[in-house]
Amino acid sequence: MAYLPDWDGHLPYLLERTQRSQIDEVLNSYKYGFTNSDQNKASPQTLTLSVKYLFLGLIDWHQNHKVESIKELAFISAKFQRMYYLCRPDASLAYGTFRAFTALLSDNPEIIHWFAWHVIPCLTGPKGRPPHYLQPNKLQFHTFNCHLAMMKELDWLGERSEQALAGNVKYKAGKSYLHDFLFFKALAEGNKQLMEDNIHALLKGRVAYTRNNENGMTAQSKVISTWGFMLAKMAYLNGYELDIDSPWVPQEWLPVKPLESYPVDIDFVSDFDLFTPFKGESAYFKNAQDFSPIHPLKPQPNIREWVEDVVRAYP
C-alpha cells in the first residue's frame, strides 16, 4: 500500500488542539509574562502558540485551500518561534532547520532571512575539538547546510556536501540523509533534474515515513513532508522552479510570492521587532548575543568568518 497523506485521520487531532479557549488561555498567560515578568520564563509558551498557529494554518489549507491564508498564519507561527529565541538563542540544539518550516511557508523575506542567519544552535561542540557544524557525522552539519542554502551561499554549500558524501553520511535516519546532500550538491551545481530526483526520493515509502516523523514534526507529519517542502523551497529561493509531483508537497506553496502585508491581530506580537538582539545568556557560548541576525537592509557579515568568532563555553 502506498504511503500517502491522511488528512481525514489527522484533522481531528488538529481541531482538538486549536479550540479558541485554549489559544486565548495561552496567549493571555504569555502576554502577562512577556510584558510584566521574566521574558525567559514566559518564552516557552511561544512554542505552544507557534504550533497552534501552524495547526490553524493546516486546517485552513485543508478546508479552504487558500495560499494567502496559510501564509498569514505561517508568518504568525514563525514569529512566535522567533520570539522564543529572544532569551534562549541556542535552543533547539541539533534538531535541524525544521524550525524554519513556517518561515519558509510564509514567504515573508525578513523572517526567512532571520531564520537563515540563526545559526548559533549549530555551532556547539566541546572546547578544543572541531565544532559540530564542521563534522559531517553530526546533525548540526546537515542543519548548517540548510542555513547556507537559505542564505544562497552555494560555493560553501557545494564544498561541504562533497565532504559529507565522501564520508557516506551516517545519521540516525540512515541512508535517507544521503538524498539531502545529493540535493545540496545539485543545488550548488544548478542541476535541476538531480534536485527533483532527490526530493522525490524523500517522498516515498519507508524513507518518507522516517523523515516525516523526526523530532518536532508532529503537527504536519501525517499530511505534509517537512523536508520535501523545505528543500524544494530552498531551490525556489535560489531561482530554480522544480516540478515536485507528490501529494506530500503542495505545488502551490513553492513559488516565492510574498504577500503585500502580513496582518497580525495580536498587539504584543505585531509590535515585536524581528531583529531585536538576543537577550538571554547561553550555557554553550560566551558571546551568543553577538550572533543575533542582522536586518537584511544592513551590511551582512561574511558567514565563514562570522561563525569562526563564536566562543564556546561548554566543557
mmCIF file of C-alpha atoms in Angstrom:
data_model
loop_
_atom_site.group_PDB
_atom_site.id
_atom_site.type_symbol
_atom_site.label_atom_id
_atom_site.label_comp_id
_atom_site.label_asym_id
_atom_site.label_seq_id
_atom_site.Cartn_x
_atom_site.Cartn_y
_atom_site.Cartn_z
ATOM 1 C CA MET A 1 0.000 0.000 0.000
ATOM 2 C CA ALA A 2 1.309 3.433 -0.949
ATOM 3 C CA TYR A 3 2.276 5.782 1.875
ATOM 4 C CA LEU A 4 0.065 8.843 1.387
ATOM 5 C CA PRO A 5 -1.094 11.890 3.393
ATOM 6 C CA ASP A 6 -4.018 11.193 5.739
ATOM 7 C CA TRP A 7 -5.887 14.455 6.116
ATOM 8 C CA ASP A 8 -9.116 12.815 7.299
ATOM 9 C CA GLY A 9 -7.297 10.916 10.026
ATOM 10 C CA HIS A 10 -5.171 13.872 11.124
ATOM 11 C CA LEU A 11 -7.848 16.582 11.094
ATOM 12 C CA PRO A 12 -9.453 15.606 14.446
ATOM 13 C CA TYR A 13 -6.007 15.842 16.077
ATOM 14 C CA LEU A 14 -5.563 19.363 14.684
ATOM 15 C CA LEU A 15 -9.078 20.529 15.592
ATOM 16 C CA GLU A 16 -8.825 19.220 19.153
ATOM 17 C CA ARG A 17 -5.735 21.352 19.744
ATOM 18 C CA THR A 18 -6.981 24.614 18.249
ATOM 19 C CA GLN A 19 -10.047 25.431 20.323
ATOM 20 C CA ARG A 20 -10.285 29.192 20.717
ATOM 21 C CA SER A 21 -10.397 28.964 24.510
ATOM 22 C CA GLN A 22 -7.099 27.040 24.529
ATOM 23 C CA ILE A 23 -5.344 29.586 22.346
ATOM 24 C CA ASP A 24 -6.697 32.551 24.347
ATOM 25 C CA GLU A 25 -5.565 30.981 27.616
ATOM 26 C CA VAL A 26 -2.010 30.516 26.352
ATOM 27 C CA LEU A 27 -1.973 33.971 24.741
ATOM 28 C CA ASN A 28 -3.056 35.660 27.965
ATOM 29 C CA SER A 29 -0.535 33.686 30.001
ATOM 30 C CA TYR A 30 2.313 34.552 27.677
ATOM 31 C CA LYS A 31 1.323 38.197 27.292
ATOM 32 C CA TYR A 32 1.360 38.684 31.046
ATOM 33 C CA GLY A 33 4.726 37.005 31.409
ATOM 34 C CA PHE A 34 6.222 38.751 28.400
ATOM 35 C CA THR A 35 5.152 42.252 29.408
ATOM 36 C CA ASN A 36 5.234 42.096 33.218
ATOM 37 C CA SER A 37 7.635 39.394 34.286
ATOM 38 C CA ASP A 38 10.696 37.437 33.257
ATOM 39 C CA GLN A 39 10.630 37.021 29.468
ATOM 40 C CA ASN A 40 12.846 33.976 29.752
ATOM 41 C CA LYS A 41 10.256 32.202 31.913
ATOM 42 C CA ALA A 42 7.428 33.282 29.639
ATOM 43 C CA SER A 43 9.091 32.256 26.384
ATOM 44 C CA PRO A 44 8.203 28.510 26.406
ATOM 45 C CA GLN A 45 4.594 29.494 25.792
ATOM 46 C CA THR A 46 5.640 30.855 22.413
ATOM 47 C CA LEU A 47 6.448 27.343 21.208
ATOM 48 C CA THR A 48 2.931 26.240 22.129
ATOM 49 C CA LEU A 49 1.483 29.226 20.291
ATOM 50 C CA SER A 50 3.728 28.668 17.279
ATOM 51 C CA VAL A 51 2.490 25.098 16.930
ATOM 52 C CA LYS A 52 -1.145 26.071 17.432
ATOM 53 C CA TYR A 53 -0.961 28.666 14.638
ATOM 54 C CA LEU A 54 0.639 26.065 12.405
ATOM 55 C CA PHE A 55 -2.308 23.778 13.250
ATOM 56 C CA LEU A 56 -4.688 26.601 12.291
ATOM 57 C CA GLY A 57 -2.859 27.076 9.005
ATOM 58 C CA LEU A 58 -3.054 23.392 8.111
ATOM 59 C CA ILE A 59 -6.756 23.272 8.977
ATOM 60 C CA ASP A 60 -7.443 26.367 6.869
ATOM 61 C CA TRP A 61 -5.478 24.916 3.951
ATOM 62 C CA HIS A 62 -7.409 21.640 4.056
ATOM 63 C CA GLN A 63 -10.785 23.375 4.305
ATOM 64 C CA ASN A 64 -10.306 26.420 2.066
ATOM 65 C CA HIS A 65 -7.169 25.804 0.002
ATOM 66 C CA LYS A 66 -6.174 29.491 0.121
ATOM 67 C CA VAL A 67 -2.452 30.118 -0.185
ATOM 68 C CA GLU A 68 -2.752 33.648 1.206
ATOM 69 C CA SER A 69 -4.407 32.451 4.415
ATOM 70 C CA ILE A 70 -1.844 29.784 5.208
ATOM 71 C CA LYS A 71 0.982 32.245 4.522
ATOM 72 C CA GLU A 72 -0.522 34.689 7.021
ATOM 73 C CA LEU A 73 -0.943 32.026 9.711
ATOM 74 C CA ALA A 74 2.501 30.590 8.959
ATOM 75 C CA PHE A 75 4.012 34.038 9.497
ATOM 76 C CA ILE A 76 2.385 34.319 12.934
ATOM 77 C CA SER A 77 3.600 30.822 13.785
ATOM 78 C CA ALA A 78 7.133 31.700 12.664
ATOM 79 C CA LYS A 79 7.111 34.962 14.600
ATOM 80 C CA PHE A 80 6.175 33.168 17.813
ATOM 81 C CA GLN A 81 9.002 30.733 17.117
ATOM 82 C CA ARG A 82 11.399 33.630 16.631
ATOM 83 C CA MET A 83 10.220 35.274 19.883
ATOM 84 C CA TYR A 84 11.090 32.072 21.729
ATOM 85 C CA TYR A 85 14.756 32.599 20.856
ATOM 86 C CA LEU A 86 14.859 36.109 22.310
ATOM 87 C CA CYS A 87 16.057 34.804 25.669
ATOM 88 C CA ARG A 88 17.135 31.335 24.522
ATOM 89 C CA PRO A 89 19.300 31.961 21.455
ATOM 90 C CA ASP A 90 20.848 28.484 21.392
ATOM 91 C CA ALA A 91 17.644 26.483 21.981
ATOM 92 C CA SER A 92 16.758 23.531 19.730
ATOM 93 C CA LEU A 93 20.345 22.290 19.570
ATOM 94 C CA ALA A 94 20.803 19.685 16.831
ATOM 95 C CA TYR A 95 17.125 19.489 15.947
ATOM 96 C CA GLY A 96 17.587 20.769 12.445
ATOM 97 C CA THR A 97 16.171 23.521 10.312
ATOM 98 C CA PHE A 98 12.594 22.245 10.508
ATOM 99 C CA ARG A 99 12.394 25.237 12.885
ATOM 100 C CA ALA A 100 12.244 27.367 9.717
ATOM 101 C CA PHE A 101 9.312 25.452 8.187
ATOM 102 C CA THR A 102 6.691 28.133 8.817
ATOM 103 C CA ALA A 103 9.089 30.957 7.950
ATOM 104 C CA LEU A 104 9.655 29.409 4.524
ATOM 105 C CA LEU A 105 5.943 28.748 4.119
ATOM 106 C CA SER A 106 5.104 32.383 4.907
ATOM 107 C CA ASP A 107 7.276 33.750 2.067
ATOM 108 C CA ASN A 108 7.991 36.766 4.269
ATOM 109 C CA PRO A 109 11.540 37.782 3.245
ATOM 110 C CA GLU A 110 12.510 39.286 6.612
ATOM 111 C CA ILE A 111 11.577 36.278 8.725
ATOM 112 C CA ILE A 112 13.186 33.900 6.217
ATOM 113 C CA HIS A 113 16.348 35.990 6.473
ATOM 114 C CA TRP A 114 16.207 35.857 10.272
ATOM 115 C CA PHE A 115 15.935 32.068 10.369
ATOM 116 C CA ALA A 116 18.583 31.667 7.673
ATOM 117 C CA TRP A 117 21.066 33.555 9.860
ATOM 118 C CA HIS A 118 20.012 31.995 13.167
ATOM 119 C CA VAL A 119 22.969 29.621 13.100
ATOM 120 C CA ILE A 120 24.003 29.713 16.763
ATOM 121 C CA PRO A 121 22.328 26.350 17.623
ATOM 122 C CA CYS A 122 24.595 24.669 15.033
ATOM 123 C CA LEU A 123 27.869 25.891 16.484
ATOM 124 C CA THR A 124 28.093 23.635 19.541
ATOM 125 C CA GLY A 125 30.947 21.320 20.382
ATOM 126 C CA PRO A 126 33.352 20.608 23.249
ATOM 127 C CA LYS A 127 36.142 23.136 23.680
ATOM 128 C CA GLY A 128 39.356 22.077 21.997
ATOM 129 C CA ARG A 129 37.598 19.987 19.343
ATOM 130 C CA PRO A 130 36.140 20.890 15.932
ATOM 131 C CA PRO A 131 32.623 22.308 16.349
ATOM 132 C CA HIS A 132 29.767 20.076 15.294
ATOM 133 C CA TYR A 133 28.886 22.130 12.214
ATOM 134 C CA LEU A 134 32.249 21.084 10.745
ATOM 135 C CA GLN A 135 31.780 17.349 11.423
ATOM 136 C CA PRO A 136 29.823 15.541 8.662
ATOM 137 C CA ASN A 137 28.621 12.836 11.066
ATOM 138 C CA LYS A 138 26.766 15.375 13.230
ATOM 139 C CA LEU A 139 23.227 16.614 12.622
ATOM 140 C CA GLN A 140 24.475 20.190 13.020
ATOM 141 C CA PHE A 141 26.497 19.726 9.826
ATOM 142 C CA HIS A 142 23.295 18.972 7.906
ATOM 143 C CA THR A 143 21.477 21.823 9.625
ATOM 144 C CA PHE A 144 24.215 24.298 8.762
ATOM 145 C CA ASN A 145 23.954 23.265 5.119
ATOM 146 C CA CYS A 146 20.276 24.183 5.220
ATOM 147 C CA HIS A 147 21.207 27.625 6.515
ATOM 148 C CA LEU A 148 23.719 28.053 3.697
ATOM 149 C CA ALA A 149 21.088 27.092 1.123
ATOM 150 C CA MET A 150 18.692 29.683 2.567
ATOM 151 C CA MET A 151 21.488 32.299 2.522
ATOM 152 C CA LYS A 152 22.326 31.369 -1.103
ATOM 153 C CA GLU A 153 25.928 30.623 -0.074
ATOM 154 C CA LEU A 154 26.206 27.943 -2.739
ATOM 155 C CA ASP A 155 30.001 27.685 -3.058
ATOM 156 C CA TRP A 156 30.474 26.663 0.566
ATOM 157 C CA LEU A 157 27.332 24.520 0.368
ATOM 158 C CA GLY A 158 28.839 22.576 -2.519
ATOM 159 C CA GLU A 159 32.177 22.068 -0.739
ATOM 160 C CA ARG A 160 30.518 20.780 2.409
ATOM 161 C CA SER A 161 28.159 18.481 0.504
ATOM 162 C CA GLU A 162 31.077 16.848 -1.278
ATOM 163 C CA GLN A 163 32.726 16.346 2.107
ATOM 164 C CA ALA A 164 29.604 14.698 3.558
ATOM 165 C CA LEU A 165 29.092 12.434 0.552
ATOM 166 C CA ALA A 166 32.717 11.291 0.695
ATOM 167 C CA GLY A 167 32.108 10.146 4.287
ATOM 168 C CA ASN A 168 28.897 8.224 3.486
ATOM 169 C CA VAL A 169 26.717 10.405 5.777
ATOM 170 C CA LYS A 170 25.755 8.398 8.845
ATOM 171 C CA TYR A 171 22.836 9.752 10.895
ATOM 172 C CA LYS A 172 20.074 8.234 12.969
ATOM 173 C CA ALA A 173 17.687 8.404 9.991
ATOM 174 C CA GLY A 174 20.080 6.245 7.987
ATOM 175 C CA LYS A 175 20.772 6.470 4.305
ATOM 176 C CA SER A 176 17.859 8.836 3.669
ATOM 177 C CA TYR A 177 20.128 11.772 4.552
ATOM 178 C CA LEU A 178 22.198 10.976 1.503
ATOM 179 C CA HIS A 179 19.379 12.424 -0.579
ATOM 180 C CA ASP A 180 19.666 15.739 1.241
ATOM 181 C CA PHE A 181 23.359 16.047 0.489
ATOM 182 C CA LEU A 182 22.857 14.937 -3.102
ATOM 183 C CA PHE A 183 20.194 17.645 -3.315
ATOM 184 C CA PHE A 184 22.562 20.245 -1.817
ATOM 185 C CA LYS A 185 25.281 19.225 -4.269
ATOM 186 C CA ALA A 186 22.816 19.507 -7.168
ATOM 187 C CA LEU A 187 21.671 22.913 -5.895
ATOM 188 C CA ALA A 188 25.254 24.161 -5.743
ATOM 189 C CA GLU A 189 25.818 22.893 -9.297
ATOM 190 C CA GLY A 190 22.467 24.109 -10.652
ATOM 191 C CA ASN A 191 21.357 20.604 -11.656
ATOM 192 C CA LYS A 192 17.574 20.877 -11.582
ATOM 193 C CA GLN A 193 16.892 17.243 -12.525
ATOM 194 C CA LEU A 194 19.001 15.878 -9.665
ATOM 195 C CA MET A 195 17.341 18.277 -7.235
ATOM 196 C CA GLU A 196 13.935 16.921 -8.235
ATOM 197 C CA ASP A 197 15.085 13.293 -8.168
ATOM 198 C CA ASN A 198 16.455 13.503 -4.641
ATOM 199 C CA ILE A 199 13.444 15.339 -3.262
ATOM 200 C CA HIS A 200 11.155 12.712 -4.795
ATOM 201 C CA ALA A 201 13.282 10.043 -3.095
ATOM 202 C CA LEU A 202 12.279 11.578 0.264
ATOM 203 C CA LEU A 203 8.576 11.310 -0.555
ATOM 204 C CA LYS A 204 8.132 7.573 -0.938
ATOM 205 C CA GLY A 205 7.779 4.549 1.314
ATOM 206 C CA ARG A 206 9.910 3.945 4.395
ATOM 207 C CA VAL A 207 12.204 6.883 3.673
ATOM 208 C CA ALA A 208 9.221 9.247 3.668
ATOM 209 C CA TYR A 209 7.818 7.741 6.865
ATOM 210 C CA THR A 210 11.158 8.009 8.655
ATOM 211 C CA ARG A 211 11.853 11.592 7.630
ATOM 212 C CA ASN A 212 8.261 12.798 8.138
ATOM 213 C CA ASN A 213 8.324 11.639 11.755
ATOM 214 C CA GLU A 214 11.537 13.183 13.009
ATOM 215 C CA ASN A 215 11.535 15.152 16.269
ATOM 216 C CA GLY A 216 9.408 18.286 16.182
ATOM 217 C CA MET A 217 7.252 17.425 13.155
ATOM 218 C CA THR A 218 4.093 16.114 14.848
ATOM 219 C CA ALA A 219 1.932 18.973 13.570
ATOM 220 C CA GLN A 220 2.393 18.128 9.903
ATOM 221 C CA SER A 221 3.865 14.608 9.861
ATOM 222 C CA LYS A 222 0.686 12.882 8.637
ATOM 223 C CA VAL A 223 -0.126 15.351 5.870
ATOM 224 C CA ILE A 224 2.985 17.252 4.693
ATOM 225 C CA SER A 225 6.602 16.263 4.024
ATOM 226 C CA THR A 226 8.559 18.818 6.025
ATOM 227 C CA TRP A 227 11.851 18.060 4.295
ATOM 228 C CA GLY A 228 10.332 17.637 0.855
ATOM 229 C CA PHE A 229 8.743 21.070 1.110
ATOM 230 C CA MET A 230 11.718 22.790 2.709
ATOM 231 C CA LEU A 231 14.312 21.528 0.239
ATOM 232 C CA ALA A 232 12.061 22.404 -2.696
ATOM 233 C CA LYS A 233 11.513 25.868 -1.238
ATOM 234 C CA MET A 234 15.265 26.347 -0.866
ATOM 235 C CA ALA A 235 15.598 25.593 -4.568
ATOM 236 C CA TYR A 236 12.930 28.178 -5.391
ATOM 237 C CA LEU A 237 14.679 30.742 -3.189
ATOM 238 C CA ASN A 238 17.765 30.205 -5.331
ATOM 239 C CA GLY A 239 15.841 30.645 -8.579
ATOM 240 C CA TYR A 240 15.107 27.012 -9.534
ATOM 241 C CA GLU A 241 11.454 26.202 -10.182
ATOM 242 C CA LEU A 242 11.137 22.484 -9.551
ATOM 243 C CA ASP A 243 8.374 20.132 -10.634
ATOM 244 C CA ILE A 244 7.578 18.163 -7.476
ATOM 245 C CA ASP A 245 4.799 15.706 -8.263
ATOM 246 C CA SER A 246 3.659 14.447 -4.867
ATOM 247 C CA PRO A 247 0.639 14.901 -2.579
ATOM 248 C CA TRP A 248 3.136 15.381 0.258
ATOM 249 C CA VAL A 249 4.274 18.768 -1.136
ATOM 250 C CA PRO A 250 1.563 21.198 -2.310
ATOM 251 C CA GLN A 251 2.918 22.695 -5.515
ATOM 252 C CA GLU A 252 1.047 25.936 -4.751
ATOM 253 C CA TRP A 253 3.305 26.510 -1.724
ATOM 254 C CA LEU A 254 6.553 26.531 -3.682
ATOM 255 C CA PRO A 255 6.671 29.752 -5.776
ATOM 256 C CA VAL A 256 8.246 32.595 -3.790
ATOM 257 C CA LYS A 257 5.452 35.173 -3.691
ATOM 258 C CA PRO A 258 5.489 37.349 -0.552
ATOM 259 C CA LEU A 259 2.166 38.883 0.486
ATOM 260 C CA GLU A 260 1.729 42.645 0.301
ATOM 261 C CA SER A 261 1.159 42.633 4.059
ATOM 262 C CA TYR A 262 1.121 40.171 6.939
ATOM 263 C CA PRO A 263 -1.646 41.225 9.345
ATOM 264 C CA VAL A 264 -1.140 40.173 12.978
ATOM 265 C CA ASP A 265 -4.068 40.939 15.285
ATOM 266 C CA ILE A 266 -2.119 40.247 18.483
ATOM 267 C CA ASP A 267 -0.697 43.543 19.710
ATOM 268 C CA PHE A 268 2.433 42.375 21.527
ATOM 269 C CA VAL A 269 3.326 40.102 18.585
ATOM 270 C CA SER A 270 2.704 42.776 15.971
ATOM 271 C CA ASP A 271 4.843 45.250 17.947
ATOM 272 C CA PHE A 272 7.782 42.857 18.336
ATOM 273 C CA ASP A 273 10.768 43.738 16.134
ATOM 274 C CA LEU A 274 12.098 40.606 14.427
ATOM 275 C CA PHE A 275 15.652 41.908 14.649
ATOM 276 C CA THR A 276 15.677 42.634 18.367
ATOM 277 C CA PRO A 277 19.100 41.360 19.567
ATOM 278 C CA PHE A 278 19.204 38.277 21.760
ATOM 279 C CA LYS A 279 18.833 38.999 25.477
ATOM 280 C CA GLY A 280 19.465 35.632 27.048
ATOM 281 C CA GLU A 281 22.671 34.040 28.237
ATOM 282 C CA SER A 282 23.908 30.694 26.966
ATOM 283 C CA ALA A 283 25.446 27.702 28.709
ATOM 284 C CA TYR A 284 27.193 26.787 25.457
ATOM 285 C CA PHE A 285 28.593 30.106 24.215
ATOM 286 C CA LYS A 286 30.174 33.117 25.884
ATOM 287 C CA ASN A 287 29.174 35.505 23.091
ATOM 288 C CA ALA A 288 25.809 34.193 21.876
ATOM 289 C CA GLN A 289 24.376 37.716 21.733
ATOM 290 C CA ASP A 290 26.952 38.602 19.050
ATOM 291 C CA PHE A 291 25.160 36.167 16.746
ATOM 292 C CA SER A 292 21.839 37.986 16.589
ATOM 293 C CA PRO A 293 20.720 38.047 12.935
ATOM 294 C CA ILE A 294 21.005 41.462 11.285
ATOM 295 C CA HIS A 295 18.287 43.168 9.228
ATOM 296 C CA PRO A 296 18.743 42.343 5.503
ATOM 297 C CA LEU A 297 18.976 46.023 4.573
ATOM 298 C CA LYS A 298 22.099 46.382 6.726
ATOM 299 C CA PRO A 299 25.580 45.091 5.810
ATOM 300 C CA GLN A 300 25.860 41.357 6.453
ATOM 301 C CA PRO A 301 28.899 39.550 7.866
ATOM 302 C CA ASN A 302 30.927 37.048 5.881
ATOM 303 C CA ILE A 303 29.396 33.785 7.076
ATOM 304 C CA ARG A 304 32.665 31.821 7.015
ATOM 305 C CA GLU A 305 34.427 34.426 9.130
ATOM 306 C CA TRP A 306 31.424 35.137 11.357
ATOM 307 C CA VAL A 307 30.987 31.600 12.669
ATOM 308 C CA GLU A 308 34.693 31.346 13.494
ATOM 309 C CA ASP A 309 34.240 34.126 16.065
ATOM 310 C CA VAL A 310 31.986 32.073 18.339
ATOM 311 C CA VAL A 311 33.452 31.485 21.796
ATOM 312 C CA ARG A 312 32.311 28.114 23.078
ATOM 313 C CA ALA A 313 31.846 27.694 26.818
ATOM 314 C CA TYR A 314 30.658 24.094 27.050
ATOM 315 C CA PRO A 315 33.316 21.859 28.672
#
